[in-house]
Every structure is written in structure tokens, then in C-alpha cells.
mmCIF file with all atom_site columns, C-alpha atoms in Angstrom:
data_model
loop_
_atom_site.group_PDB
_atom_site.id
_atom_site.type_symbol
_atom_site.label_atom_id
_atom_site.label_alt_id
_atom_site.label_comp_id
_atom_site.label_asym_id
_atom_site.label_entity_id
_atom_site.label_seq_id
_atom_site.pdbx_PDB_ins_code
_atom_site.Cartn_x
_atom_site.Cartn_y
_atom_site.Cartn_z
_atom_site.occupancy
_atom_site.B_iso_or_equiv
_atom_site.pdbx_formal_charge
_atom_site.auth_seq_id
_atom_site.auth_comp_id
_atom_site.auth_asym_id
_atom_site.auth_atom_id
_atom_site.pdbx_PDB_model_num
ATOM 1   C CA . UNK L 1 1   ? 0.791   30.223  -23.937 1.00 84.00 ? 1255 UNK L CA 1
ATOM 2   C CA . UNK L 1 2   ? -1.913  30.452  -26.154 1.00 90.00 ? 1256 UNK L CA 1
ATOM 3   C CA . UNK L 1 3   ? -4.739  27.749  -25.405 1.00 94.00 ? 1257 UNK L CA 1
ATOM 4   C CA . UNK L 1 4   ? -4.940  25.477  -22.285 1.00 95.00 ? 1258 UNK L CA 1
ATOM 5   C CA . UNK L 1 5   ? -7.231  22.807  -21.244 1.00 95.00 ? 1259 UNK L CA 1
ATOM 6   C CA . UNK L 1 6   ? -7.124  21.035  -17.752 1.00 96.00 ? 1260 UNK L CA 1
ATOM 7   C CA . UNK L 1 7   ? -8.766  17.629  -17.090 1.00 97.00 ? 1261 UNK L CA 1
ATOM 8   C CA . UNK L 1 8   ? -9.606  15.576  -13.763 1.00 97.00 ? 1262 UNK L CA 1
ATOM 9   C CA . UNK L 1 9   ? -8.347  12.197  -13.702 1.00 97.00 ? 1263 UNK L CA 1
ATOM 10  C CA . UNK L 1 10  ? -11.314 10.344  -12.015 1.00 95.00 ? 1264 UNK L CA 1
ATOM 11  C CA . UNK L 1 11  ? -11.853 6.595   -11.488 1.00 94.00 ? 1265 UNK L CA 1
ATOM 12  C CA . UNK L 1 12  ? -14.573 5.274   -10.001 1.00 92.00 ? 1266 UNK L CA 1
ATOM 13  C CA . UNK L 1 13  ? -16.085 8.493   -8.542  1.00 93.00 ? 1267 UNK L CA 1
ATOM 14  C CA . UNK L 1 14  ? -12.854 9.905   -7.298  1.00 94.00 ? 1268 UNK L CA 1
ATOM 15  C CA . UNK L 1 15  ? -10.482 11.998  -8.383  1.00 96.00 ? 1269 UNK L CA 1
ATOM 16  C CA . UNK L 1 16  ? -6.768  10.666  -8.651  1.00 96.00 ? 1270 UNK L CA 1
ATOM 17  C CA . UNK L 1 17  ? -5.151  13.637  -10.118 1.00 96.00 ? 1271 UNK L CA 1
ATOM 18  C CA . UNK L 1 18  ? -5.193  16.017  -12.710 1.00 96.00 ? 1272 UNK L CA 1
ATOM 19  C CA . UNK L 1 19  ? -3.887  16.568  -16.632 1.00 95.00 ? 1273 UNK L CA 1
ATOM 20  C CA . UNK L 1 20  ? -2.873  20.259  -17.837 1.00 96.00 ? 1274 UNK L CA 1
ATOM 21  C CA . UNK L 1 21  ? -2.068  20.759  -21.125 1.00 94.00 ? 1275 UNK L CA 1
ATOM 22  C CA . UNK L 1 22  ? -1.181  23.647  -22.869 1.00 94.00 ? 1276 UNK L CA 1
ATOM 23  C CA . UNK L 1 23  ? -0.338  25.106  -26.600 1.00 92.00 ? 1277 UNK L CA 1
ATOM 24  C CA . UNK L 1 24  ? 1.934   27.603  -27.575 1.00 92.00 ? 1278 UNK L CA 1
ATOM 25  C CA . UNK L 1 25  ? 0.989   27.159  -31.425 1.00 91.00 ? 1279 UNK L CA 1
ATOM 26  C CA . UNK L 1 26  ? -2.522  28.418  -31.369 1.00 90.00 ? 1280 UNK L CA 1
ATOM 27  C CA . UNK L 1 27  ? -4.987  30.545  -29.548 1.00 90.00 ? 1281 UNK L CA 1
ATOM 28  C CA . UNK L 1 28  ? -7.918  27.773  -29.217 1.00 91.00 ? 1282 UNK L CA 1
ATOM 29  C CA . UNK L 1 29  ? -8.261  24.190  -28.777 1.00 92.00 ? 1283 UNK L CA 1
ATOM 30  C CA . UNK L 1 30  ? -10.092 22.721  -31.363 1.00 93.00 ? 1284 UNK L CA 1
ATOM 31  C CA . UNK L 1 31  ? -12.923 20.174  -30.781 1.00 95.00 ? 1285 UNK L CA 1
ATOM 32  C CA . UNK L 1 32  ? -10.810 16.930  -31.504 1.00 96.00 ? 1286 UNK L CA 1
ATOM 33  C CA . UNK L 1 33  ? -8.232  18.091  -29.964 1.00 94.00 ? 1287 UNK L CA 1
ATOM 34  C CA . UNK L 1 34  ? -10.128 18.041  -26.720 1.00 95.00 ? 1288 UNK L CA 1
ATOM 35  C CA . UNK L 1 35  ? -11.756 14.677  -27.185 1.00 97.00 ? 1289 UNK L CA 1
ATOM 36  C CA . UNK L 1 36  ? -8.633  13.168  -27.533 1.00 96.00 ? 1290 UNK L CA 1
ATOM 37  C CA . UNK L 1 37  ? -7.393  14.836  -24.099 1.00 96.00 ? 1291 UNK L CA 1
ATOM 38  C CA . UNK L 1 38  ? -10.350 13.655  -22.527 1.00 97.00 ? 1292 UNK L CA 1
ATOM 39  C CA . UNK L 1 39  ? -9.448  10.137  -23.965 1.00 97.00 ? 1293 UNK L CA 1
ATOM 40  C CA . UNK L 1 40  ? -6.196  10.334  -22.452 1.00 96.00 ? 1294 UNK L CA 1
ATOM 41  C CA . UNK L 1 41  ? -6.970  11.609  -19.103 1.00 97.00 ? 1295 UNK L CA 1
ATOM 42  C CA . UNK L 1 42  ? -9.677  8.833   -19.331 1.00 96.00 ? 1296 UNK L CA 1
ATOM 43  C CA . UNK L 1 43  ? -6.616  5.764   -19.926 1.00 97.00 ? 1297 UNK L CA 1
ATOM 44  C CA . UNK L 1 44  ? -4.583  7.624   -17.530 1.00 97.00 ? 1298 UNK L CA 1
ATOM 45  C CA . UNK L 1 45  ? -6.703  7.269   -14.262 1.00 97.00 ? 1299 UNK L CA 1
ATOM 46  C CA . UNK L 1 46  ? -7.491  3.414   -15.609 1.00 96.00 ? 1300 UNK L CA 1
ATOM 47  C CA . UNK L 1 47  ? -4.027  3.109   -15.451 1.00 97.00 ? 1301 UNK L CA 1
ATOM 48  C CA . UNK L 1 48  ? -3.308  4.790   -12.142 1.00 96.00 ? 1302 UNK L CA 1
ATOM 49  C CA . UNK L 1 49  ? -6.184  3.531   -10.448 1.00 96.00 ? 1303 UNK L CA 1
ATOM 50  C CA . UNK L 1 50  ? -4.706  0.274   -11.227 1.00 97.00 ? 1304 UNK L CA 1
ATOM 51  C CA . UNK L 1 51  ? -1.518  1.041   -10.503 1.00 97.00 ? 1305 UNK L CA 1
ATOM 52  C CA . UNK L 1 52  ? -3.174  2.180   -6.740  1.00 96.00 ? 1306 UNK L CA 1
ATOM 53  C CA . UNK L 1 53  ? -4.457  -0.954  -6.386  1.00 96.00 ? 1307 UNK L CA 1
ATOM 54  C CA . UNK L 1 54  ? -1.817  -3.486  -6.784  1.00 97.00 ? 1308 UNK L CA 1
ATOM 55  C CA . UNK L 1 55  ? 0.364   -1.566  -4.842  1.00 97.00 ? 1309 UNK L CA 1
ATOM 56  C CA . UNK L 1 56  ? -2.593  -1.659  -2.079  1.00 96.00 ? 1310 UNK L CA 1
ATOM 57  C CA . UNK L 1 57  ? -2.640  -5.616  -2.572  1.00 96.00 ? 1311 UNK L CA 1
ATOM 58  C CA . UNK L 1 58  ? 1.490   -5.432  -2.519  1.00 96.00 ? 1312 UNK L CA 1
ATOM 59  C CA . UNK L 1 59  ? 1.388   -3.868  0.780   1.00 95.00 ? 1313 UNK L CA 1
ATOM 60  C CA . UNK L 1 60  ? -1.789  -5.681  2.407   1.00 96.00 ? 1314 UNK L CA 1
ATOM 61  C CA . UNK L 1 61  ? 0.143   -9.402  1.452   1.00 97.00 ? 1315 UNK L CA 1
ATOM 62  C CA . UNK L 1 62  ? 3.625   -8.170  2.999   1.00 96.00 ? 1316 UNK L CA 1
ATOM 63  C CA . UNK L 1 63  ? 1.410   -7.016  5.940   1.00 96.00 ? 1317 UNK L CA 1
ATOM 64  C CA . UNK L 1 64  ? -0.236  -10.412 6.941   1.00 97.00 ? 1318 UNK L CA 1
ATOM 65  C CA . UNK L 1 65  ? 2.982   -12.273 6.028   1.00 97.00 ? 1319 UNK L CA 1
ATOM 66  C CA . UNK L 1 66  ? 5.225   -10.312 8.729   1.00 97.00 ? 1320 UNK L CA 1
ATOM 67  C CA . UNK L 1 67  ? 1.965   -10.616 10.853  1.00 97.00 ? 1321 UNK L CA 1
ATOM 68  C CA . UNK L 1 68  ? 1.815   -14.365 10.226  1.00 97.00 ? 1322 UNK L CA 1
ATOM 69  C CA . UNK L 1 69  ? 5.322   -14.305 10.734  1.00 97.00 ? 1323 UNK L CA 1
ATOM 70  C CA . UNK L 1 70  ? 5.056   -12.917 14.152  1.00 97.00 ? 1324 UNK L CA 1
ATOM 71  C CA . UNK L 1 71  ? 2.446   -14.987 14.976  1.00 97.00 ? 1325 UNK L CA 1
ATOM 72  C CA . UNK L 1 72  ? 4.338   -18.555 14.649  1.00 97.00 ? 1326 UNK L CA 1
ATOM 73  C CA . UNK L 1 73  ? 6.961   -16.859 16.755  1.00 97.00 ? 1327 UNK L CA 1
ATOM 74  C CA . UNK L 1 74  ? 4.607   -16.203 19.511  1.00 97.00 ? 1328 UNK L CA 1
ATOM 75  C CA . UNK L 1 75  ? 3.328   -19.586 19.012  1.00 97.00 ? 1329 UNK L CA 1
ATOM 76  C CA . UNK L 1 76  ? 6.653   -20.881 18.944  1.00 96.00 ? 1330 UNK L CA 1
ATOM 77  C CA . UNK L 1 77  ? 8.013   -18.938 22.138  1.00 95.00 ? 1331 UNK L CA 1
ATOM 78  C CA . UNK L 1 78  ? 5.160   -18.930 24.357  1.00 96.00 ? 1332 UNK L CA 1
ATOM 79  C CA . UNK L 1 79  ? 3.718   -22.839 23.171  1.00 97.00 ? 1333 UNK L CA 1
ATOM 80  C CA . UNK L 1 80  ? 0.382   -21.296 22.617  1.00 97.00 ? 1334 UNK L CA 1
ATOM 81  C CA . UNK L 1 81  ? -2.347  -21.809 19.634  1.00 97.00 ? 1335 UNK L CA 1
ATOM 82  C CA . UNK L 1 82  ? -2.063  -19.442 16.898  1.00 97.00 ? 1336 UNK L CA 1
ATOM 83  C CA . UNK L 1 83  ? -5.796  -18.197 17.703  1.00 97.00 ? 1337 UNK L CA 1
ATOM 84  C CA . UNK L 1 84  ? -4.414  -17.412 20.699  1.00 98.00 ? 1338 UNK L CA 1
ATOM 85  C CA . UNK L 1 85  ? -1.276  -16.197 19.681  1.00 97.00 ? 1339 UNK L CA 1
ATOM 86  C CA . UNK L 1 86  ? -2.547  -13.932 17.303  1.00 97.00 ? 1340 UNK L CA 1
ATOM 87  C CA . UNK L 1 87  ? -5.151  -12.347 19.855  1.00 97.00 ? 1341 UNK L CA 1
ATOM 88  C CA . UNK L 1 88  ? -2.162  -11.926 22.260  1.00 97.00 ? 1342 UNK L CA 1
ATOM 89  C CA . UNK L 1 89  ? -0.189  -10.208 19.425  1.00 96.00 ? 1343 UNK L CA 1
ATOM 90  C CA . UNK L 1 90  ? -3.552  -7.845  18.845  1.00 96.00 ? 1344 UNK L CA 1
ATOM 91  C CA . UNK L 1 91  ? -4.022  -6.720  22.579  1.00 97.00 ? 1345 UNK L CA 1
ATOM 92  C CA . UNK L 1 92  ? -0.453  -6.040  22.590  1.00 96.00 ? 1346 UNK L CA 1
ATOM 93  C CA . UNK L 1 93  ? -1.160  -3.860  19.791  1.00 96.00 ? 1347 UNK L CA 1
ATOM 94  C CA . UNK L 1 94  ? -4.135  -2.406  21.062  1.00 96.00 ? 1348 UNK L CA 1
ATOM 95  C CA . UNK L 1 95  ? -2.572  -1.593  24.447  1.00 97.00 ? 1349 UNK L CA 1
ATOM 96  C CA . UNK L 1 96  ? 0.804   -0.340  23.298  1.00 97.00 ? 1350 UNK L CA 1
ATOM 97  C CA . UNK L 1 97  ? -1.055  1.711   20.652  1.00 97.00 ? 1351 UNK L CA 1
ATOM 98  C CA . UNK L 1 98  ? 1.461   0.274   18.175  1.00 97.00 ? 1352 UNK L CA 1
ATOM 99  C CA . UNK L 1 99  ? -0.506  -0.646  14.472  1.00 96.00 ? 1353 UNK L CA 1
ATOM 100 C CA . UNK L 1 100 ? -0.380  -4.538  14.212  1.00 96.00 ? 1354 UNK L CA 1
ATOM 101 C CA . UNK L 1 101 ? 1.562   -4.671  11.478  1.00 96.00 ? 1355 UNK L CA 1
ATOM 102 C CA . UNK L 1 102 ? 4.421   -2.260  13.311  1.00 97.00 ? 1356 UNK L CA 1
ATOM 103 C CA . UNK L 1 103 ? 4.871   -4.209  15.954  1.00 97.00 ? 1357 UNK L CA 1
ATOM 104 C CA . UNK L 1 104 ? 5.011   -7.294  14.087  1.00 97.00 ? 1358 UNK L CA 1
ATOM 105 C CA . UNK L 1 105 ? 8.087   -6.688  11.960  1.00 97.00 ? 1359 UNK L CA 1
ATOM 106 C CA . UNK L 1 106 ? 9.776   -5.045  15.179  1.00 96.00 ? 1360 UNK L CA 1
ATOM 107 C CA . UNK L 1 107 ? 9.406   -8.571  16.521  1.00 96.00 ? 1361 UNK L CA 1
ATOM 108 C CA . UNK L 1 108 ? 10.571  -10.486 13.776  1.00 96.00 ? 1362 UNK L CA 1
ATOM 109 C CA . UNK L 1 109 ? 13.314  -7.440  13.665  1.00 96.00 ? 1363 UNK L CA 1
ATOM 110 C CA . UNK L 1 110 ? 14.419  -8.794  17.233  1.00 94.00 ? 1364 UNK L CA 1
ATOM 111 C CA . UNK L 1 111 ? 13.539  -12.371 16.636  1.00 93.00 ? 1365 UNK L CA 1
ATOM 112 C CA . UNK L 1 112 ? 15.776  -12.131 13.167  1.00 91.00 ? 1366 UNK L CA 1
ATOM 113 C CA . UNK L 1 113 ? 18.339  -10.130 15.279  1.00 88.00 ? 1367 UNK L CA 1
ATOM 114 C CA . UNK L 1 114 ? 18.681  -12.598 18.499  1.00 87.00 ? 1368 UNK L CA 1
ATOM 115 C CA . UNK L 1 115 ? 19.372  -15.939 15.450  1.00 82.00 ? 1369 UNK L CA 1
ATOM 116 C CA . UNK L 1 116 ? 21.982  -14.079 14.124  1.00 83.00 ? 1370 UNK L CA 1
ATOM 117 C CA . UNK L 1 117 ? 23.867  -13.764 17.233  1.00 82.00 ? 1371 UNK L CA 1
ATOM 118 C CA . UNK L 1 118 ? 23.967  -17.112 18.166  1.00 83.00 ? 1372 UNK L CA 1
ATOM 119 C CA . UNK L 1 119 ? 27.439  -18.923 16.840  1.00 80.00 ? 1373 UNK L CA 1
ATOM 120 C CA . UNK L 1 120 ? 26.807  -21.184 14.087  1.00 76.00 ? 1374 UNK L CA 1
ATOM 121 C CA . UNK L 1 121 ? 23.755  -21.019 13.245  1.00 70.00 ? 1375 UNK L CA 1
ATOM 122 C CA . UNK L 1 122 ? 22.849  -19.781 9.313   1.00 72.00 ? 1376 UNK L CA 1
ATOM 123 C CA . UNK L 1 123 ? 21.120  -16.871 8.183   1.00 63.00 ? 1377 UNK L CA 1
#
């Protein structure tokens, strides 16, 4: 190895990573070489701070749709309001110590589990 230059991938005040690059063709980086690192370690934590956030929105819209889910099964089950179901679903939580979202798709686990063992019905 003859020249190296390591870069921190930062977006938005925080570090995502970092980009090593090395040359075994020369003993020193030259000056444009180095800007156009920077310029690529730049589009690279763009891209993987995006690429953080949509799969932060991917996981927070499956979370409130197995949560709604759950919900209209308590509502269903127990003829209650869905303000009410959804508070009972949250102290359940709360007192099981079990994250909301957890014990949500183990419900609709068992509630999916208990249609498909009745005869004749579709799943």
C-alpha cells in the first residue's frame, strides 16, 4: 500500500459509517484525488441516510398496521370501542412488559392460527 485516505460518512451531524480507500500505484494522494473522495463519501451517506430512513418508515407502517390489526380484533372479540380497545391492548403491553408491536402480531399470530382451523372457512 502506498497512499491511503479514510473518510466519515456523516449526515446530518452523525456519523453513518466510514470510506477507506487505498492506492497501491503511488506514494501520495494528490489534491483532486481527495476532493473527489470527499465527494463520494459525501453522495454515499445522502444515499444511506436515505436508505435509513425509508426502511424506518417501512417498519413504523407494518408496525401500526399489525397494531391496528390487533386492535379490530380486540374490538371485535371483546365488543369494545377501539379507544378502548387499543388502551386495553397498551396496558397489556405495559404489564406483560411485551413491546406493543410484539404482542400485537403474536395475537394476530393466534387469531390467524385459530381461522385456519376451523373447517371451511378460506384463508
Amino acid at each position: 500500500m502506498g497512499a491511503q485516505v479514510g473518510l466519515r460518512l456523516e449526515a446530518d451531524g452523525e456519523t453513518l459509517g466510514g470510506l477507506n480507500l487505498y492506492s497501491t500505484s503511488v506514494e501520495e494522494l494528490g489534491r483532486e484525488t481527495v476532493r473527489t473522495a470527499r465527494l463520494f463519501a459525501t453522495h454515499a451517506a445522502l444515499a444511506l441516510a436515505r436508505a435509513r430512513t425509508e426502511n424506518q418508515l417501512t417498519l413504523t407502517i407494518a408496525s401500526r398496521q399489525v397494531i391496528g390489526q390487533a386492535v379490530g380484533i380486540l374490538m371485535e372479540r371483546y365488543r369494545m370501542s377501539e379507544a378502548r380497545a387499543f388502551q386495553f391492548h397498551a396496558r397489556a403491553s405495559q404489564t406483560s412488559n411485551i413491546k406493543l408491536r410484539d404482542l400485537a402480531q403474536e395475537l394476530v399470530d393466534t387469531a390467524e392460527d385459530q381461522h385456519a382451523a376451523i373447517p371451511g372457512t378460506p384463508s
